[in-house]
mmCIF file of C-alpha atoms in Angstrom:
data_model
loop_
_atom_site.group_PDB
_atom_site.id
_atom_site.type_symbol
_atom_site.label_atom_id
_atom_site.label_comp_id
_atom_site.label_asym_id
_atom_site.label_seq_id
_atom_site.Cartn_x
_atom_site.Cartn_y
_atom_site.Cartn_z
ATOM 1 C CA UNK A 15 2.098 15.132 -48.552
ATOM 2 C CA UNK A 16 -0.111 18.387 -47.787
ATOM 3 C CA UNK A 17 2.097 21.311 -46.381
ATOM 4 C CA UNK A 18 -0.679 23.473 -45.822
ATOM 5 C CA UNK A 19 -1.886 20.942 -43.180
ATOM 6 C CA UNK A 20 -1.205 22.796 -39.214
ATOM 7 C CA UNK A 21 1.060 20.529 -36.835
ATOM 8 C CA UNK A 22 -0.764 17.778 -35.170
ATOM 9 C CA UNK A 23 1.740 17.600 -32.418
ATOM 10 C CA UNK A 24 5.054 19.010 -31.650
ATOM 11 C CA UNK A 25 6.693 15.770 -32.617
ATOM 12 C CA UNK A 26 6.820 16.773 -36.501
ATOM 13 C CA UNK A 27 9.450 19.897 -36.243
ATOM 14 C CA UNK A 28 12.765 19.246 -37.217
ATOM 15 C CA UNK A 29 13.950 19.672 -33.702
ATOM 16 C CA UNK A 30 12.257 18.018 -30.091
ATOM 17 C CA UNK A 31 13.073 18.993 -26.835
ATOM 18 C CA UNK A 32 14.112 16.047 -24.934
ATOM 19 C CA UNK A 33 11.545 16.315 -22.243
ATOM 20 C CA UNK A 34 8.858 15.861 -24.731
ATOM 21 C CA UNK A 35 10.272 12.197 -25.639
ATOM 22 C CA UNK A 36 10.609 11.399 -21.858
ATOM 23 C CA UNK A 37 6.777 11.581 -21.333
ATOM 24 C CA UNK A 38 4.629 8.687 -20.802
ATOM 25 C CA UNK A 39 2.872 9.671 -23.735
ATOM 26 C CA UNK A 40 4.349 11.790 -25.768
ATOM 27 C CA UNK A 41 1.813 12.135 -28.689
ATOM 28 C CA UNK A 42 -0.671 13.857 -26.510
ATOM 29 C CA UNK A 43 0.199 17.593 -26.079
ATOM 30 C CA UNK A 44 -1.207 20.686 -24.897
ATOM 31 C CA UNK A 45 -3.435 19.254 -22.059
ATOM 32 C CA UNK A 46 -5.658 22.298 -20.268
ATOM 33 C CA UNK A 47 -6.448 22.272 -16.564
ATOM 34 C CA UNK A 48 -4.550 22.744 -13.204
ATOM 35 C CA UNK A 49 -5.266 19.478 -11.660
ATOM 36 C CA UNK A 50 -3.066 16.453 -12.500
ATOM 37 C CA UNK A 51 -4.596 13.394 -14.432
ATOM 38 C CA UNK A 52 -3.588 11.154 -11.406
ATOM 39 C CA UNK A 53 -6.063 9.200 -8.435
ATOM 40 C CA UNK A 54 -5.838 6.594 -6.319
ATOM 41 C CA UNK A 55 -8.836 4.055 -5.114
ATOM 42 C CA UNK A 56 -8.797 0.987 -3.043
ATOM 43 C CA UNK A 57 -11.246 -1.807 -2.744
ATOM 44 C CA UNK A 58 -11.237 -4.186 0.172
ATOM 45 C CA UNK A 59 -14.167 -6.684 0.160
ATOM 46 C CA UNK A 60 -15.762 -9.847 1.298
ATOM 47 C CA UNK A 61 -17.607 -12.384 -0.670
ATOM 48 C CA UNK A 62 -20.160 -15.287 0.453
ATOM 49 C CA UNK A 63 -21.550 -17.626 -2.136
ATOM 50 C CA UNK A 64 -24.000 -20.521 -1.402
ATOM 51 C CA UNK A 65 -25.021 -22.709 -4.586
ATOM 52 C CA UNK A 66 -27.488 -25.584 -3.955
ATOM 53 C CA UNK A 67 -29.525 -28.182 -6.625
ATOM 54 C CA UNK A 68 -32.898 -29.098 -5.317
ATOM 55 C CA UNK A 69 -34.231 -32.181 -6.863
ATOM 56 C CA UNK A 70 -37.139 -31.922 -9.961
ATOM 57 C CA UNK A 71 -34.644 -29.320 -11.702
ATOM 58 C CA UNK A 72 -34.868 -26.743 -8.736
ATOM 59 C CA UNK A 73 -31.389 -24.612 -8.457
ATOM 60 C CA UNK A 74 -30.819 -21.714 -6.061
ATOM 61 C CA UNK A 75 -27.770 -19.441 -6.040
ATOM 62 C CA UNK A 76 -27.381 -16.678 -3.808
ATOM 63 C CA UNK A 77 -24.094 -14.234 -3.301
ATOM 64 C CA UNK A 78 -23.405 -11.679 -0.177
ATOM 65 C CA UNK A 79 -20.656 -8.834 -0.606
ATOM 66 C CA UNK A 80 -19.491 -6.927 1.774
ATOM 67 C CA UNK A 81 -17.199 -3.585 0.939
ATOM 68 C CA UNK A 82 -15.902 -0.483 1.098
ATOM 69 C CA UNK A 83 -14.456 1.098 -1.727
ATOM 70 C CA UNK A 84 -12.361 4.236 -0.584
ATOM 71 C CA UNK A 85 -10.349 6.982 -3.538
ATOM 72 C CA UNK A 86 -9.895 10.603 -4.035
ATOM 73 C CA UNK A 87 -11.405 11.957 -7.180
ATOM 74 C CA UNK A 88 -15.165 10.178 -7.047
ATOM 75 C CA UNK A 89 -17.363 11.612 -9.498
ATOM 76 C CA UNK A 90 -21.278 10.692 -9.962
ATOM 77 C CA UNK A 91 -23.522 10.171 -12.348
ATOM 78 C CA UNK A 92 -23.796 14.322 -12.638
ATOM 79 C CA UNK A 93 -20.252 14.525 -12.616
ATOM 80 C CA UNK A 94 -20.209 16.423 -9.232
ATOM 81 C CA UNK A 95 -17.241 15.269 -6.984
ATOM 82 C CA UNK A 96 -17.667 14.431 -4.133
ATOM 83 C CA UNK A 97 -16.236 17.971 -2.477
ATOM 84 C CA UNK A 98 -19.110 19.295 -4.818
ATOM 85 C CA UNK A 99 -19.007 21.135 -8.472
ATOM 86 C CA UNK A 100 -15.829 21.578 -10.316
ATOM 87 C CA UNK A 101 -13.741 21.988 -7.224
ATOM 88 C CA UNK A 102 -9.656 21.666 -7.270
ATOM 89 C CA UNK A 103 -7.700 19.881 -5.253
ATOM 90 C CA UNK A 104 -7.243 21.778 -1.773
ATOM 91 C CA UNK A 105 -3.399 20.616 -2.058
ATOM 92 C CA UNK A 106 -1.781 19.478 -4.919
ATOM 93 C CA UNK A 107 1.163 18.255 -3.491
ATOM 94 C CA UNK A 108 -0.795 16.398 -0.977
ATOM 95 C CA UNK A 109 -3.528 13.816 -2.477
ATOM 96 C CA UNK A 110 -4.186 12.327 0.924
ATOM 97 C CA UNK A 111 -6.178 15.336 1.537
ATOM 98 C CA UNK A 112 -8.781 14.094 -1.062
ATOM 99 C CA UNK A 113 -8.986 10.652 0.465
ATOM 100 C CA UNK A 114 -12.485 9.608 1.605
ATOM 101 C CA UNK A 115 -15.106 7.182 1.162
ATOM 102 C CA UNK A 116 -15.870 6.791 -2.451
ATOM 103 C CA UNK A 117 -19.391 7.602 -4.254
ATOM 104 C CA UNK A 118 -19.489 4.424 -5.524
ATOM 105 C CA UNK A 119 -18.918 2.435 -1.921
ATOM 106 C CA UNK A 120 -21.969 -0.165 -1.414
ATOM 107 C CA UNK A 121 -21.413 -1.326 1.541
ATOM 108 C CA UNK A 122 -23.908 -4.583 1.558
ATOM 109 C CA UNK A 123 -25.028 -6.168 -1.923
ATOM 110 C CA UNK A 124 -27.041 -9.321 -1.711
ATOM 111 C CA UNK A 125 -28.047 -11.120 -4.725
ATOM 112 C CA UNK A 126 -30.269 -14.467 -5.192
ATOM 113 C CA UNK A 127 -31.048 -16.392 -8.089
ATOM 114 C CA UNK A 128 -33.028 -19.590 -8.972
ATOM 115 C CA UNK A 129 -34.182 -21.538 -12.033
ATOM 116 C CA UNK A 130 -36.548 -23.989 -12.298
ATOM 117 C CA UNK A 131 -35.839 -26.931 -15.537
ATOM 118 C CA UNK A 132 -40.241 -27.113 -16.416
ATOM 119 C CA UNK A 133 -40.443 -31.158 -16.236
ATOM 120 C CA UNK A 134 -41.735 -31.610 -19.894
ATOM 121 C CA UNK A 135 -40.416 -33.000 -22.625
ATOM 122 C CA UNK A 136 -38.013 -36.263 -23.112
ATOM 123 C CA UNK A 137 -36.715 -37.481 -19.906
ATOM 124 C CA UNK A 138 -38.932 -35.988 -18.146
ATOM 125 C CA UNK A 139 -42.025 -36.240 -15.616
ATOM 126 C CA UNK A 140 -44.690 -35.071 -18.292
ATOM 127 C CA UNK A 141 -44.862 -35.575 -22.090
ATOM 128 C CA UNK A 142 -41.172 -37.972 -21.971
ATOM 129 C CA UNK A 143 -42.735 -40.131 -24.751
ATOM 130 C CA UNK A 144 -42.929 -37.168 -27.743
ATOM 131 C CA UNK A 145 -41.289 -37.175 -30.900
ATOM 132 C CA UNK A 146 -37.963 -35.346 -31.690
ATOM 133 C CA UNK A 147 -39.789 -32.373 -33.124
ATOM 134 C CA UNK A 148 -42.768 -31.782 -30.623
ATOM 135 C CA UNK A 149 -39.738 -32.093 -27.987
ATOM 136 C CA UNK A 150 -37.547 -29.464 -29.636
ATOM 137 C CA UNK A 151 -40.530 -27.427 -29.100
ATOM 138 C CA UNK A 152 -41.893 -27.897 -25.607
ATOM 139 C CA UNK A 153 -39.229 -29.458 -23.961
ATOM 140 C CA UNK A 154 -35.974 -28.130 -22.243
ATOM 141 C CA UNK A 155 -37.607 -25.278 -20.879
ATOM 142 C CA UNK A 156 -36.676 -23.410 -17.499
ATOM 143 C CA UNK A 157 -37.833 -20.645 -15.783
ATOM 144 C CA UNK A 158 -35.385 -18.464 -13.956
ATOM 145 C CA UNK A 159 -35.375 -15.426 -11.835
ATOM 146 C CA UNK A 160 -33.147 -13.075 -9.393
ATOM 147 C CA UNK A 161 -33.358 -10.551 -6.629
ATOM 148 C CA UNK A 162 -30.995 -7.966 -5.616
ATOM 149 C CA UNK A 163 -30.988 -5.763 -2.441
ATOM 150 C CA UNK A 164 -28.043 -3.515 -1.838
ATOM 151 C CA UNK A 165 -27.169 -0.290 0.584
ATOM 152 C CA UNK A 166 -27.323 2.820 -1.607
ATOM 153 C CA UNK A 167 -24.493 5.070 -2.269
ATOM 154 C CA UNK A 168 -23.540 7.577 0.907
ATOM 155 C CA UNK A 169 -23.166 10.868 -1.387
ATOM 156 C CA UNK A 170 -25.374 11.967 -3.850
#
C-alpha cells in the first residue's frame, strides 16, 4: 500500500462522521455549486398508430404524437437554461418557481414510413424460376423510406 498517496475521500480516516454514511452516496464528496442536484419533469402524451399491408409487398406505417413535456431545470443544446446563462434558482426552497414548459416540449411529431418487397426473385412476379445463387443475389430486395414533420422547440 502507498502512504504517500492523498485521501480519495473522507471515508479512509480512522474516524467518519455519521452524516457522511447517511448520504445517498457517500463516496462522492466535496461537490461545488449552490444549486441542489435535484429536478423534476413530467411528460403527458398521446399516441396514434395506423399500420396497413397493401398487396404486391406494399407496407405503410405511420405514427402521430401529441405532447407536452413540462420540468424545471431545461437546458439546450448550448447549455443555456431556459431562464438564460448560468442563472440560480430564484428560490431554493421553492422549485415550483422554476416550473415551465420544457426546451425539449414538441408538441406535434408525425412520422410515416413505407417499404416496398421489389417482386424479383423466387416466389415472385419476375425472375421466380432462378437458381438458389442468382436468387440470393437479386431476390429479397425492398425498398423502404420515412418522413418526419414535427413542431420545433418553443425556446431556443
Amino acid at each position: 500500500m502507498d502512504h504517500h498517496r492523498p485521501k480519495a475521500t473522507n471515508l479512509n480516516g480512522k474516524t467518519i462522521q455519521q452524516y457522511r454514511l447517511f448520504r445517498n452516496m457517500p463516496q462522492y464528496d466535496g461537490v461545488s455549486g449552490s444549486d441542489p442536484n435535484a429536478a423534476d419533469s413530467h411528460y403527458h402524451g398521446m399516441q396514434v398508430k395506423w399500420e396497413k399491408r397493401f398487396s404486391k409487398g406494399l407496407g405503410v406505417l405511420a405514427h402521430y404524437t401529441w405532447s407536452k413535456m413540462i420540468d424545471d431545470v431545461s437546458v439546450t443544446d448550448g447549455n443555456l437554461t431556459w431562464l438564460g446563462g448560468s442563472t440560480s434558482l430564484q428560490n431554493p426552497l421553492n422549485f415550483a418557481l422554476e416550473r415551465s414548459l420544457s426546451q425539449h416540449d414538441v408538441a406535434h411529431r408525425f412520422v410515416a414510413t413505407g417499404d416496398w418487397q421489389i417482386p424479383v426473385g423466387h416466389g415472385r412476379a419476375f425472375a421466380s424460376g432462378v437458381n438458389r445463387i442468382v436468387d440470393g443475389v437479386i431476390g429479397g430486395w425492398e425498398v423502404s423510406g420515412f418522413f418526419t414533420l414535427q413542431s420545433g422547440f418553443r425556446y431556443r
